[in-house]
Tab-separated table of C-alpha atoms in Angstrom:
chain	number	residue	atom	x	y	z
A	1	MET	CA	-23.901	-2.502	-0.433
A	2	ASP	CA	-22.075	0.677	1.261
A	3	ILE	CA	-18.484	-0.096	3.048
A	4	LEU	CA	-17.081	1.942	5.703
A	5	CYS	CA	-13.450	1.643	6.524
A	6	PHE	CA	-11.400	3.001	9.327
A	7	SER	CA	-7.856	2.101	7.456
A	8	PRO	CA	-6.817	-0.219	4.327
A	9	GLY	CA	-8.429	-3.765	5.399
A	10	GLN	CA	-10.991	-2.850	8.324
A	11	CYS	CA	-13.648	-2.144	6.288
A	12	VAL	CA	-17.571	-3.272	7.839
A	13	CYS	CA	-20.884	-2.789	5.354
A	14	ILE	CA	-23.393	-0.491	5.711
A	15	ALA	CA	-26.406	-2.434	4.345
A	16	ALA	CA	-28.483	-0.082	2.409
A	17	ASN	CA	-31.488	-2.426	2.985
A	18	GLN	CA	-32.559	-1.026	6.882
A	19	ASN	CA	-33.726	-4.697	8.316
A	20	ASP	CA	-29.741	-5.472	8.632
A	21	LEU	CA	-29.175	-2.683	10.812
A	22	PRO	CA	-28.204	-5.129	12.996
A	23	PHE	CA	-25.562	-6.217	11.432
A	24	LEU	CA	-24.123	-3.236	10.579
A	25	PHE	CA	-23.907	-2.210	14.026
A	26	ARG	CA	-22.359	-5.370	15.592
A	27	HIS	CA	-19.730	-4.806	13.318
A	28	ARG	CA	-19.502	-1.121	13.628
A	29	MET	CA	-18.590	-1.618	17.861
A	30	ALA	CA	-16.232	-4.564	16.522
A	31	ALA	CA	-14.361	-2.485	14.582
A	32	LEU	CA	-14.664	0.480	16.904
A	33	ARG	CA	-12.753	-2.004	19.344
A	34	ARG	CA	-9.930	-2.655	16.555
A	35	LEU	CA	-9.892	1.149	15.988
A	36	ARG	CA	-8.862	1.921	19.983
A	37	LEU	CA	-6.224	-1.128	19.491
A	38	CYS	CA	-4.683	0.474	16.614
A	39	HIS	CA	-4.149	3.655	18.889
A	40	PRO	CA	-2.749	1.778	22.336
A	41	LYS	CA	-1.209	4.875	23.820
A	42	ALA	CA	-3.702	7.776	22.245
A	43	MET	CA	-7.012	6.058	23.194
A	44	ALA	CA	-5.514	5.161	26.634
A	45	ILE	CA	-7.582	7.048	29.320
A	46	SER	CA	-4.966	7.990	32.237
A	47	ASN	CA	-5.222	10.294	34.926
A	48	LEU	CA	-1.136	10.615	34.707
A	49	HIS	CA	-1.638	14.869	33.455
A	50	THR	CA	-0.919	16.982	35.592
A	51	SER	CA	-3.770	19.484	37.273
A	52	SER	CA	-2.945	22.683	40.052
A	53	PRO	CA	-4.695	25.118	41.858
A	54	ALA	CA	-2.496	27.858	39.525
A	55	PHE	CA	-1.331	29.631	42.515
A	56	ALA	CA	2.567	30.821	41.571
A	57	LYS	CA	3.845	32.581	37.649
A	58	GLN	CA	3.813	29.581	35.150
A	59	HIS	CA	5.501	29.696	31.012
A	60	TYR	CA	4.104	27.521	28.129
A	61	LYS	CA	4.809	27.104	24.516
A	62	MET	CA	1.011	26.476	23.807
A	63	LEU	CA	-1.926	27.718	26.118
A	64	VAL	CA	-5.393	25.987	25.905
A	65	LEU	CA	-7.882	28.126	26.902
A	66	GLY	CA	-11.251	25.695	27.238
A	67	GLY	CA	-11.397	22.427	27.860
A	68	GLY	CA	-14.599	21.972	25.842
A	69	SER	CA	-14.605	19.969	22.977
A	70	GLY	CA	-12.608	21.811	21.187
A	71	GLY	CA	-10.161	22.511	23.399
A	72	ILE	CA	-9.616	19.365	24.415
A	73	ALA	CA	-9.256	18.052	20.676
A	74	MET	CA	-6.558	20.855	19.828
A	75	SER	CA	-4.355	20.108	23.402
A	76	ALA	CA	-4.294	16.458	22.684
A	77	ARG	CA	-2.491	17.708	19.168
A	78	MET	CA	-0.229	19.984	20.678
A	79	LYS	CA	1.121	17.476	23.122
A	80	ARG	CA	2.050	15.617	20.454
A	81	MET	CA	3.262	18.772	18.410
A	82	PHE	CA	5.047	19.942	21.371
A	83	GLY	CA	5.186	17.411	23.910
A	84	ALA	CA	2.573	17.187	26.440
A	85	GLU	CA	4.936	19.453	29.493
A	86	ASN	CA	5.172	22.135	27.318
A	87	VAL	CA	1.208	22.255	27.228
A	88	ALA	CA	-1.374	24.110	29.376
A	89	VAL	CA	-5.386	23.801	29.580
A	90	VAL	CA	-7.547	26.330	31.530
A	91	GLU	CA	-10.605	24.493	32.458
A	92	PRO	CA	-12.392	25.357	35.884
A	93	SER	CA	-15.210	22.405	35.628
A	94	GLU	CA	-14.513	19.182	37.078
A	95	MET	CA	-17.329	17.136	34.607
A	96	HIS	CA	-17.043	17.617	30.471
A	97	TYR	CA	-20.506	16.699	28.178
A	98	TYR	CA	-21.017	16.009	25.170
A	99	GLN	CA	-23.604	18.018	24.735
A	100	PRO	CA	-25.178	17.268	20.551
A	101	ILE	CA	-26.647	14.172	22.667
A	102	TRP	CA	-28.554	16.620	24.721
A	103	THR	CA	-31.049	16.593	21.987
A	104	LEU	CA	-32.549	12.777	23.206
A	105	VAL	CA	-31.566	13.583	26.376
A	106	GLY	CA	-34.599	15.766	26.792
A	107	ALA	CA	-37.184	13.157	25.028
A	108	GLY	CA	-36.107	10.612	26.946
A	109	ALA	CA	-33.970	8.464	24.506
A	110	LYS	CA	-30.734	9.305	26.233
A	111	THR	CA	-29.797	9.408	29.774
A	112	VAL	CA	-28.202	12.498	31.059
A	113	ALA	CA	-25.158	10.598	32.914
A	114	SER	CA	-24.045	8.829	29.412
A	115	SER	CA	-23.600	12.298	27.752
A	116	GLY	CA	-21.062	13.459	30.410
A	117	ARG	CA	-17.622	12.384	31.507
A	118	SER	CA	-15.238	13.432	34.353
A	119	THR	CA	-12.394	15.949	32.386
A	120	ALA	CA	-9.468	14.296	34.204
A	121	SER	CA	-10.566	11.351	32.242
A	122	VAL	CA	-10.653	13.339	28.489
A	123	MET	CA	-7.505	15.649	29.596
A	124	PRO	CA	-4.782	13.963	27.461
A	125	SER	CA	-1.850	13.146	29.804
A	126	GLY	CA	0.776	14.476	31.038
A	127	VAL	CA	-0.413	17.953	30.278
A	128	LYS	CA	-1.061	20.496	32.778
A	129	TRP	CA	-4.628	21.496	34.020
A	130	VAL	CA	-5.067	24.603	35.638
A	131	LYS	CA	-7.854	23.958	36.600
A	132	SER	CA	-9.573	27.862	37.029
A	133	LYS	CA	-11.137	30.294	34.858
A	134	VAL	CA	-9.898	32.799	32.785
A	135	GLN	CA	-10.192	36.315	33.998
A	136	GLU	CA	-8.321	38.467	31.054
A	137	ILE	CA	-6.039	37.633	28.078
A	138	ASN	CA	-3.180	40.032	27.378
A	139	PRO	CA	-2.545	39.357	24.309
A	140	GLU	CA	-0.039	41.716	24.206
A	141	LYS	CA	1.922	40.705	26.999
A	142	ASN	CA	1.331	37.255	26.166
A	143	THR	CA	-0.134	36.762	29.672
A	144	VAL	CA	-3.368	34.774	31.264
A	145	ARG	CA	-4.687	35.613	33.981
A	146	THR	CA	-7.102	33.805	36.028
A	147	ASP	CA	-9.770	33.845	38.605
A	148	ASP	CA	-7.261	33.490	41.488
A	149	GLY	CA	-5.159	36.158	39.940
A	150	THR	CA	-2.327	33.973	38.830
A	151	GLU	CA	-0.459	34.773	35.386
A	152	ILE	CA	0.328	32.329	33.024
A	153	SER	CA	2.605	32.961	29.996
A	154	TYR	CA	2.432	31.770	26.889
A	155	GLU	CA	4.495	31.152	22.996
A	156	TYR	CA	1.077	30.675	21.828
A	157	LEU	CA	-2.220	30.928	22.256
A	158	ILE	CA	-5.470	28.466	21.375
A	159	VAL	CA	-8.641	30.416	22.425
A	160	ALA	CA	-11.518	27.826	22.933
A	161	LEU	CA	-13.862	28.945	25.557
A	162	GLY	CA	-17.082	28.351	24.630
A	163	LEU	CA	-19.589	30.522	24.500
A	164	GLN	CA	-22.125	31.789	27.385
A	165	LEU	CA	-25.811	30.710	27.879
A	166	HIS	CA	-28.062	34.056	28.587
A	167	TYR	CA	-31.259	32.924	30.322
A	168	GLU	CA	-31.554	36.239	32.607
A	169	LYS	CA	-32.050	37.888	29.275
A	170	ILE	CA	-35.768	36.799	29.035
A	171	LYS	CA	-37.724	37.948	31.900
A	172	GLY	CA	-38.925	35.269	34.125
A	173	LEU	CA	-35.173	33.060	33.587
A	174	PRO	CA	-33.506	31.228	35.276
A	175	GLU	CA	-36.091	31.438	38.358
A	176	GLY	CA	-38.840	29.669	36.040
A	177	PHE	CA	-37.262	27.034	35.918
A	178	GLU	CA	-37.894	26.306	38.676
A	179	HIS	CA	-41.642	25.642	37.516
A	180	PRO	CA	-43.163	22.732	35.993
A	181	ASN	CA	-43.740	21.836	32.237
A	182	ILE	CA	-40.663	24.306	31.277
A	183	GLY	CA	-37.322	22.517	30.115
A	184	SER	CA	-34.156	23.687	27.581
A	185	ASN	CA	-31.584	21.324	26.259
A	186	TYR	CA	-28.709	23.713	25.806
A	187	SER	CA	-27.753	23.119	30.104
A	188	VAL	CA	-26.997	20.380	31.805
A	189	GLN	CA	-29.259	21.544	34.833
A	190	THR	CA	-32.413	21.620	33.140
A	191	VAL	CA	-32.691	19.065	30.250
A	192	GLU	CA	-34.059	16.565	32.631
A	193	LYS	CA	-37.201	19.155	32.931
A	194	THR	CA	-37.596	18.983	29.213
A	195	TRP	CA	-38.349	15.384	29.369
A	196	LYS	CA	-40.655	15.689	32.810
A	197	ALA	CA	-42.643	18.323	31.033
A	198	LEU	CA	-43.095	16.086	27.553
A	199	GLN	CA	-44.101	14.013	29.933
A	200	ASN	CA	-46.304	15.590	32.102
A	201	PHE	CA	-47.667	16.638	29.123
A	202	LYS	CA	-52.014	16.427	29.250
A	203	GLU	CA	-53.301	18.302	26.714
A	204	GLY	CA	-52.727	22.501	24.992
A	205	ASN	CA	-49.962	24.206	23.316
A	206	ALA	CA	-46.624	22.899	23.858
A	207	VAL	CA	-44.332	25.336	22.446
A	208	PHE	CA	-40.299	25.740	21.437
A	209	THR	CA	-38.425	29.202	20.898
A	210	PHE	CA	-35.274	29.996	19.047
A	211	PRO	CA	-33.783	33.872	20.249
A	212	ASN	CA	-32.676	36.526	18.363
A	213	THR	CA	-28.916	35.917	19.210
A	214	PRO	CA	-26.339	33.518	17.250
A	215	VAL	CA	-27.136	29.881	18.979
A	216	LYS	CA	-24.807	27.155	18.956
A	217	CYS	CA	-26.540	23.611	17.205
A	218	PRO	CA	-29.438	26.060	15.526
A	219	GLY	CA	-31.271	23.001	14.272
A	220	ALA	CA	-31.572	21.513	17.919
A	221	PRO	CA	-34.199	24.159	18.891
A	222	GLN	CA	-36.884	22.341	16.201
A	223	LYS	CA	-35.613	19.258	16.890
A	224	ILE	CA	-36.976	18.611	20.390
A	225	MET	CA	-40.567	19.880	19.050
A	226	TYR	CA	-39.739	16.663	16.180
A	227	LEU	CA	-39.295	14.751	19.380
A	228	SER	CA	-42.062	15.620	21.512
A	229	ASP	CA	-44.794	15.327	18.582
A	230	ALA	CA	-43.051	11.227	18.048
A	231	TYR	CA	-43.897	11.053	21.812
A	232	LEU	CA	-47.082	12.444	21.729
A	233	ARG	CA	-48.305	10.106	19.107
A	234	LYS	CA	-47.161	6.806	20.830
A	235	THR	CA	-48.583	7.958	23.837
A	236	GLY	CA	-51.940	9.038	22.304
A	237	LYS	CA	-51.827	12.062	23.219
A	238	ARG	CA	-51.505	14.647	19.553
A	239	SER	CA	-54.947	14.668	18.710
A	240	LYS	CA	-54.940	17.414	22.051
A	241	ALA	CA	-51.502	18.715	21.445
A	242	ASN	CA	-51.222	21.585	19.319
A	243	LEU	CA	-47.134	22.102	19.052
A	244	ILE	CA	-45.805	25.847	18.349
A	245	TYR	CA	-42.411	26.863	16.642
A	246	ASN	CA	-41.665	30.620	17.303
A	247	THR	CA	-38.769	31.488	16.078
A	248	SER	CA	-37.183	34.596	15.594
A	249	LEU	CA	-35.643	33.781	12.600
A	250	PRO	CA	-37.472	34.656	8.742
A	251	VAL	CA	-36.649	30.794	7.280
A	252	LEU	CA	-36.872	27.145	8.899
A	253	PHE	CA	-33.439	26.694	8.157
A	254	ALA	CA	-30.514	28.102	6.564
A	255	ILE	CA	-30.033	25.621	3.618
A	256	LYS	CA	-32.169	25.868	1.319
A	257	LYS	CA	-32.515	21.951	0.512
A	258	TYR	CA	-32.955	21.205	3.581
A	259	ALA	CA	-35.590	23.382	4.994
A	260	ASP	CA	-37.288	22.516	1.805
A	261	ALA	CA	-37.171	19.182	3.065
A	262	LEU	CA	-38.359	19.812	6.722
A	263	TRP	CA	-41.063	21.955	5.614
A	264	ASP	CA	-42.724	18.972	4.369
A	265	VAL	CA	-42.598	17.598	8.353
A	266	VAL	CA	-44.022	19.979	9.403
A	267	LYS	CA	-47.068	20.415	7.154
A	268	GLU	CA	-47.132	16.945	6.928
A	269	ARG	CA	-47.005	16.872	10.840
A	270	ASP	CA	-49.489	19.386	11.491
A	271	LEU	CA	-46.870	21.714	13.356
A	272	GLN	CA	-47.059	25.310	13.684
A	273	VAL	CA	-44.359	27.681	13.106
A	274	ASN	CA	-44.291	31.373	13.526
A	275	LEU	CA	-41.748	33.114	12.009
A	276	ARG	CA	-40.097	36.397	13.328
A	277	GLN	CA	-41.168	35.419	16.937
A	278	ASN	CA	-38.971	36.678	20.148
A	279	LEU	CA	-39.633	35.554	23.517
A	280	ILE	CA	-39.097	38.334	25.295
A	281	GLU	CA	-40.689	36.967	28.781
A	282	VAL	CA	-41.403	34.338	30.517
A	283	ARG	CA	-44.746	34.258	33.252
A	284	ALA	CA	-43.961	30.710	34.831
A	285	ASP	CA	-46.911	30.971	37.256
A	286	LYS	CA	-48.939	31.460	34.602
A	287	ARG	CA	-47.683	29.317	32.373
A	288	GLU	CA	-47.529	32.086	29.867
A	289	ALA	CA	-45.109	32.766	27.520
A	290	VAL	CA	-44.405	36.949	25.470
A	291	PHE	CA	-43.526	37.408	22.029
A	292	GLU	CA	-42.440	40.174	20.409
A	293	ASN	CA	-43.123	40.334	16.930
A	294	LEU	CA	-39.086	41.681	15.017
A	295	ASP	CA	-41.133	43.183	12.184
A	296	LYS	CA	-43.203	44.614	14.121
A	297	PRO	CA	-41.404	46.912	16.752
A	298	GLY	CA	-43.285	47.099	19.792
A	299	GLU	CA	-46.298	44.021	18.827
A	300	THR	CA	-45.914	41.619	21.612
A	301	LYS	CA	-48.213	37.926	21.552
A	302	VAL	CA	-48.687	36.242	24.896
A	303	ILE	CA	-49.005	32.200	24.540
A	304	GLU	CA	-50.056	30.125	26.970
A	305	TYR	CA	-48.299	27.125	27.491
A	306	GLU	CA	-49.099	23.705	28.553
A	307	MET	CA	-45.298	22.752	28.128
A	308	LEU	CA	-42.639	25.440	26.973
A	309	HIS	CA	-39.039	25.134	25.383
A	310	VAL	CA	-37.066	27.692	26.074
A	311	THR	CA	-33.282	27.736	23.551
A	312	PRO	CA	-31.679	30.810	25.250
A	313	PRO	CA	-30.386	34.040	24.140
A	314	MET	CA	-26.155	33.393	23.544
A	315	GLY	CA	-23.310	35.646	23.473
A	316	PRO	CA	-19.605	35.748	23.238
A	317	ASN	CA	-17.367	34.856	26.488
A	318	SER	CA	-16.564	37.715	28.533
A	319	ALA	CA	-13.000	37.204	28.859
A	320	VAL	CA	-12.857	37.464	25.115
A	321	LYS	CA	-15.363	40.185	24.529
A	322	GLY	CA	-13.065	42.318	26.903
A	323	SER	CA	-9.893	41.451	25.334
A	324	PRO	CA	-8.372	42.684	22.132
A	325	LEU	CA	-8.789	39.446	20.933
A	326	GLY	CA	-12.741	40.503	20.236
A	327	ASP	CA	-14.105	41.463	17.150
A	328	GLU	CA	-16.787	44.218	17.878
A	329	ALA	CA	-19.626	42.144	18.300
A	330	GLY	CA	-17.113	40.044	21.370
A	331	TRP	CA	-16.530	37.382	19.246
A	332	LEU	CA	-12.849	35.576	18.306
A	333	ASP	CA	-11.972	37.316	15.819
A	334	LEU	CA	-9.873	35.278	13.202
A	335	ASP	CA	-8.672	34.525	9.541
A	336	LYS	CA	-11.597	31.897	8.693
A	337	GLU	CA	-9.485	29.981	6.739
A	338	SER	CA	-6.815	29.577	8.951
A	339	LEU	CA	-8.069	30.369	12.104
A	340	GLN	CA	-5.403	32.227	13.163
A	341	HIS	CA	-6.286	35.808	15.259
A	342	LYS	CA	-6.436	38.000	12.440
A	343	ARG	CA	-3.911	41.179	14.715
A	344	TYR	CA	-2.272	38.443	16.958
A	345	PRO	CA	-0.104	36.037	14.702
A	346	ASN	CA	0.565	34.011	17.555
A	347	VAL	CA	-3.524	33.609	18.473
A	348	PHE	CA	-5.891	30.992	17.416
A	349	GLY	CA	-8.947	30.339	18.096
A	350	ILE	CA	-11.592	26.794	17.536
A	351	GLY	CA	-15.172	26.501	17.812
A	352	ASP	CA	-18.284	28.638	19.269
A	353	CYS	CA	-15.883	31.287	20.778
A	354	THR	CA	-15.471	32.207	17.319
A	355	ASN	CA	-16.538	34.877	14.580
A	356	LEU	CA	-16.358	32.316	11.841
A	357	PRO	CA	-19.622	32.537	9.917
A	358	THR	CA	-20.949	29.231	9.872
A	359	PRO	CA	-22.897	27.118	12.616
A	360	ARG	CA	-21.569	25.993	15.865
A	361	THR	CA	-21.545	22.547	15.792
A	362	ALA	CA	-19.192	19.401	16.751
A	363	ALA	CA	-18.769	18.353	13.025
A	364	ALA	CA	-17.851	22.053	13.290
A	365	VAL	CA	-14.557	21.926	15.951
A	366	ALA	CA	-13.697	18.322	13.932
A	367	ALA	CA	-13.866	20.152	10.765
A	368	GLU	CA	-11.826	22.990	12.199
A	369	SER	CA	-9.448	20.829	15.182
A	370	GLY	CA	-7.305	19.461	11.274
A	371	ILE	CA	-7.260	23.291	9.779
A	372	LEU	CA	-6.348	24.803	12.986
A	373	ASN	CA	-3.518	21.095	13.380
A	374	ARG	CA	-1.820	22.597	10.096
A	375	THR	CA	-2.128	25.600	10.067
A	376	ILE	CA	0.040	25.545	13.563
A	377	SER	CA	2.401	23.442	12.030
A	378	LYS	CA	3.189	25.477	9.316
A	379	ILE	CA	3.729	28.761	11.579
A	380	LEU	CA	5.929	27.159	13.916
A	381	LYS	CA	7.984	26.002	10.755
A	382	ASN	CA	8.061	29.785	9.631
A	383	GLU	CA	5.680	28.560	6.309
A	384	LYS	CA	2.544	30.016	5.558
A	385	PRO	CA	-0.797	27.766	5.944
A	386	ASP	CA	-1.766	26.077	3.470
A	387	LYS	CA	-5.109	24.295	4.518
A	388	LYS	CA	-8.017	26.367	4.029
A	389	TYR	CA	-11.373	25.897	6.175
A	390	ASP	CA	-14.176	26.138	3.091
A	391	GLY	CA	-17.076	25.946	6.672
A	392	TYR	CA	-17.967	22.597	6.643
A	393	THR	CA	-20.556	21.558	9.025
A	394	SER	CA	-22.919	19.498	9.932
A	395	CYS	CA	-26.705	19.563	11.814
A	396	PRO	CA	-28.156	16.252	11.743
A	397	LEU	CA	-31.861	16.650	12.103
A	398	VAL	CA	-33.281	14.428	14.454
A	399	THR	CA	-36.788	14.477	12.936
A	400	SER	CA	-38.240	11.695	14.746
A	401	TYR	CA	-36.996	8.554	17.373
A	402	ASN	CA	-35.402	6.712	14.642
A	403	THR	CA	-35.138	9.340	11.379
A	404	VAL	CA	-32.629	11.799	10.543
A	405	ILE	CA	-31.867	14.586	8.212
A	406	LEU	CA	-28.199	14.742	8.052
A	407	ALA	CA	-27.406	18.150	6.329
A	408	GLU	CA	-23.464	18.844	5.383
A	409	PHE	CA	-23.288	22.655	4.311
A	410	ASP	CA	-19.776	24.613	3.757
A	411	TYR	CA	-19.876	28.642	4.198
A	412	THR	CA	-21.508	29.495	0.674
A	413	GLY	CA	-24.327	27.282	2.436
A	414	GLN	CA	-23.805	24.879	-0.565
A	415	PRO	CA	-24.441	21.654	0.358
A	416	LEU	CA	-20.730	19.427	1.620
A	417	GLU	CA	-22.190	16.100	1.421
A	418	THR	CA	-20.474	12.906	2.587
A	419	PHE	CA	-22.664	10.326	1.533
A	420	PRO	CA	-23.817	9.742	-1.791
A	421	ILE	CA	-27.890	9.739	-1.223
A	422	ASN	CA	-29.752	12.379	-1.060
A	423	GLN	CA	-29.066	13.960	2.248
A	424	ALA	CA	-32.400	15.127	2.082
A	425	LYS	CA	-34.568	12.993	3.432
A	426	GLU	CA	-35.313	11.128	6.658
A	427	ARG	CA	-33.876	7.729	6.985
A	428	ARG	CA	-33.036	5.503	10.016
A	429	ILE	CA	-29.756	4.774	9.352
A	430	MET	CA	-28.981	8.801	9.567
A	431	TYR	CA	-30.038	8.494	13.233
A	432	HIS	CA	-27.930	5.692	14.435
A	433	MET	CA	-25.449	7.856	13.483
A	434	LYS	CA	-26.294	10.251	15.497
A	435	ALA	CA	-27.380	8.039	18.274
A	436	ASP	CA	-25.003	5.637	18.117
A	437	PHE	CA	-21.826	6.247	16.238
A	438	MET	CA	-20.905	10.075	16.738
A	439	PRO	CA	-20.504	9.607	20.686
A	440	HIS	CA	-18.342	6.992	20.153
A	441	LEU	CA	-16.358	8.918	17.649
A	442	TYR	CA	-16.808	12.017	19.667
A	443	TRP	CA	-15.224	10.240	23.254
A	444	HIS	CA	-12.643	7.768	21.328
A	445	GLY	CA	-11.748	9.844	18.419
A	446	LEU	CA	-12.218	13.913	18.158
A	447	LEU	CA	-11.198	14.664	21.910
A	448	ARG	CA	-8.241	12.309	21.356
A	449	GLY	CA	-7.261	14.083	18.456
A	450	LEU	CA	-7.272	11.734	16.091
A	451	TRP	CA	-10.711	12.535	13.937
A	452	GLY	CA	-10.632	15.975	12.514
A	453	GLY	CA	-9.774	17.908	8.703
A	454	PRO	CA	-11.521	19.914	6.275
A	455	GLU	CA	-14.597	16.219	5.869
A	456	PRO	CA	-14.615	15.024	9.283
A	457	TYR	CA	-17.117	12.836	8.249
A	458	ARG	CA	-15.251	11.385	4.788
A	459	LYS	CA	-11.674	11.978	6.582
A	460	LEU	CA	-12.962	9.024	9.103
A	461	LEU	CA	-15.241	6.979	6.788
A	462	HIS	CA	-13.024	6.542	3.615
A	463	LEU	CA	-16.942	5.585	2.471
A	464	GLY	CA	-16.796	4.203	-0.786
A	465	MET	CA	-19.661	2.420	-2.798
A	466	LYS	CA	-18.926	-0.841	-3.795
């Protein structure tokens, strides 16, 4: 029997027997309610923050660029450190999405509505919300200019602008999404198209792609393949389907322990994996996908499809890329241990916009948020940062509608696992953690600045075996 503890005296049991799952989740929900009660001020959703079209010159002690996972998590922490009136967040979007759940939305297991909440509801109360897009960052002058021409100055800056999707770099996209049978779990506009394509599948090739660029959540492009396989088996169509995963990578997954387990899944379920294949064109009217062989330049192959899931090329945020803050490739240039900028000591970063050599995931943001909070607190005291980010990240590899392989690892590629079990094995309990538990921790923990550190699962769960 595993014991799941939220704080001293507040524990629930994780049953080793999966038949006890209803018991677990009844108590999990009760524990989450108690977690909220422990932090009534921090957990309350309030509309008392201020927002503005940002037409006047403004100055803040701490300016946060981006209202995604990292930006909201850090603004909540900075509010406690600097005071709400001294913190501002620049974010143009009215909606905030928990994107990790889109894997399940694309497979019909969750709704897209369940993945989103208004930005107003997640913005820390009292913090200034500047509803604009970052146009230019000038770290020499400690200023940021928004798309309406407003100049905002700062003493300290946190860059959490995420990355950019580039469907347009694939010939025939994004206009190809107007046709049926093609979708993408990486955009709120296209994730439901994935589910519709899967439902409409009759027979033929179901093709899943991984681009020749860095991506966020690098396990997601193959997760939808496993879920599609499960759906087609459930609906009796699997015998007429040929599932193909074409990846630009030379490996199925970067960490060998989990890659070996995934290869077993691939073989057991008769899935076709082709390495070093990069999608360069979609002929949606003909239902054809064109791939280049990265090991043989100039060699291409056309595959007809009944269903196509596209993972788009991705790249750095344009405001970062066009500023002195970017490295040669345009990613925010950080010290990988302290998350402080290498050339501008009053600038920090978190999440997908950075050049940290670890996969871009929500779990990485959770880990980074605790380290970054500690780094900034030390800098304010003119002390040297004493906590180092080891690159911890996590990728719950969904392999069916009720199983997950939970990959956790660090900068070196070594497994850095939370649970005293073999996490390379498909487990039902890990699926429920991914589908049911983690969204609650995201909305009520990470975004409130109450969850995060070098080992985010351990830090929250304080897992022990009894």
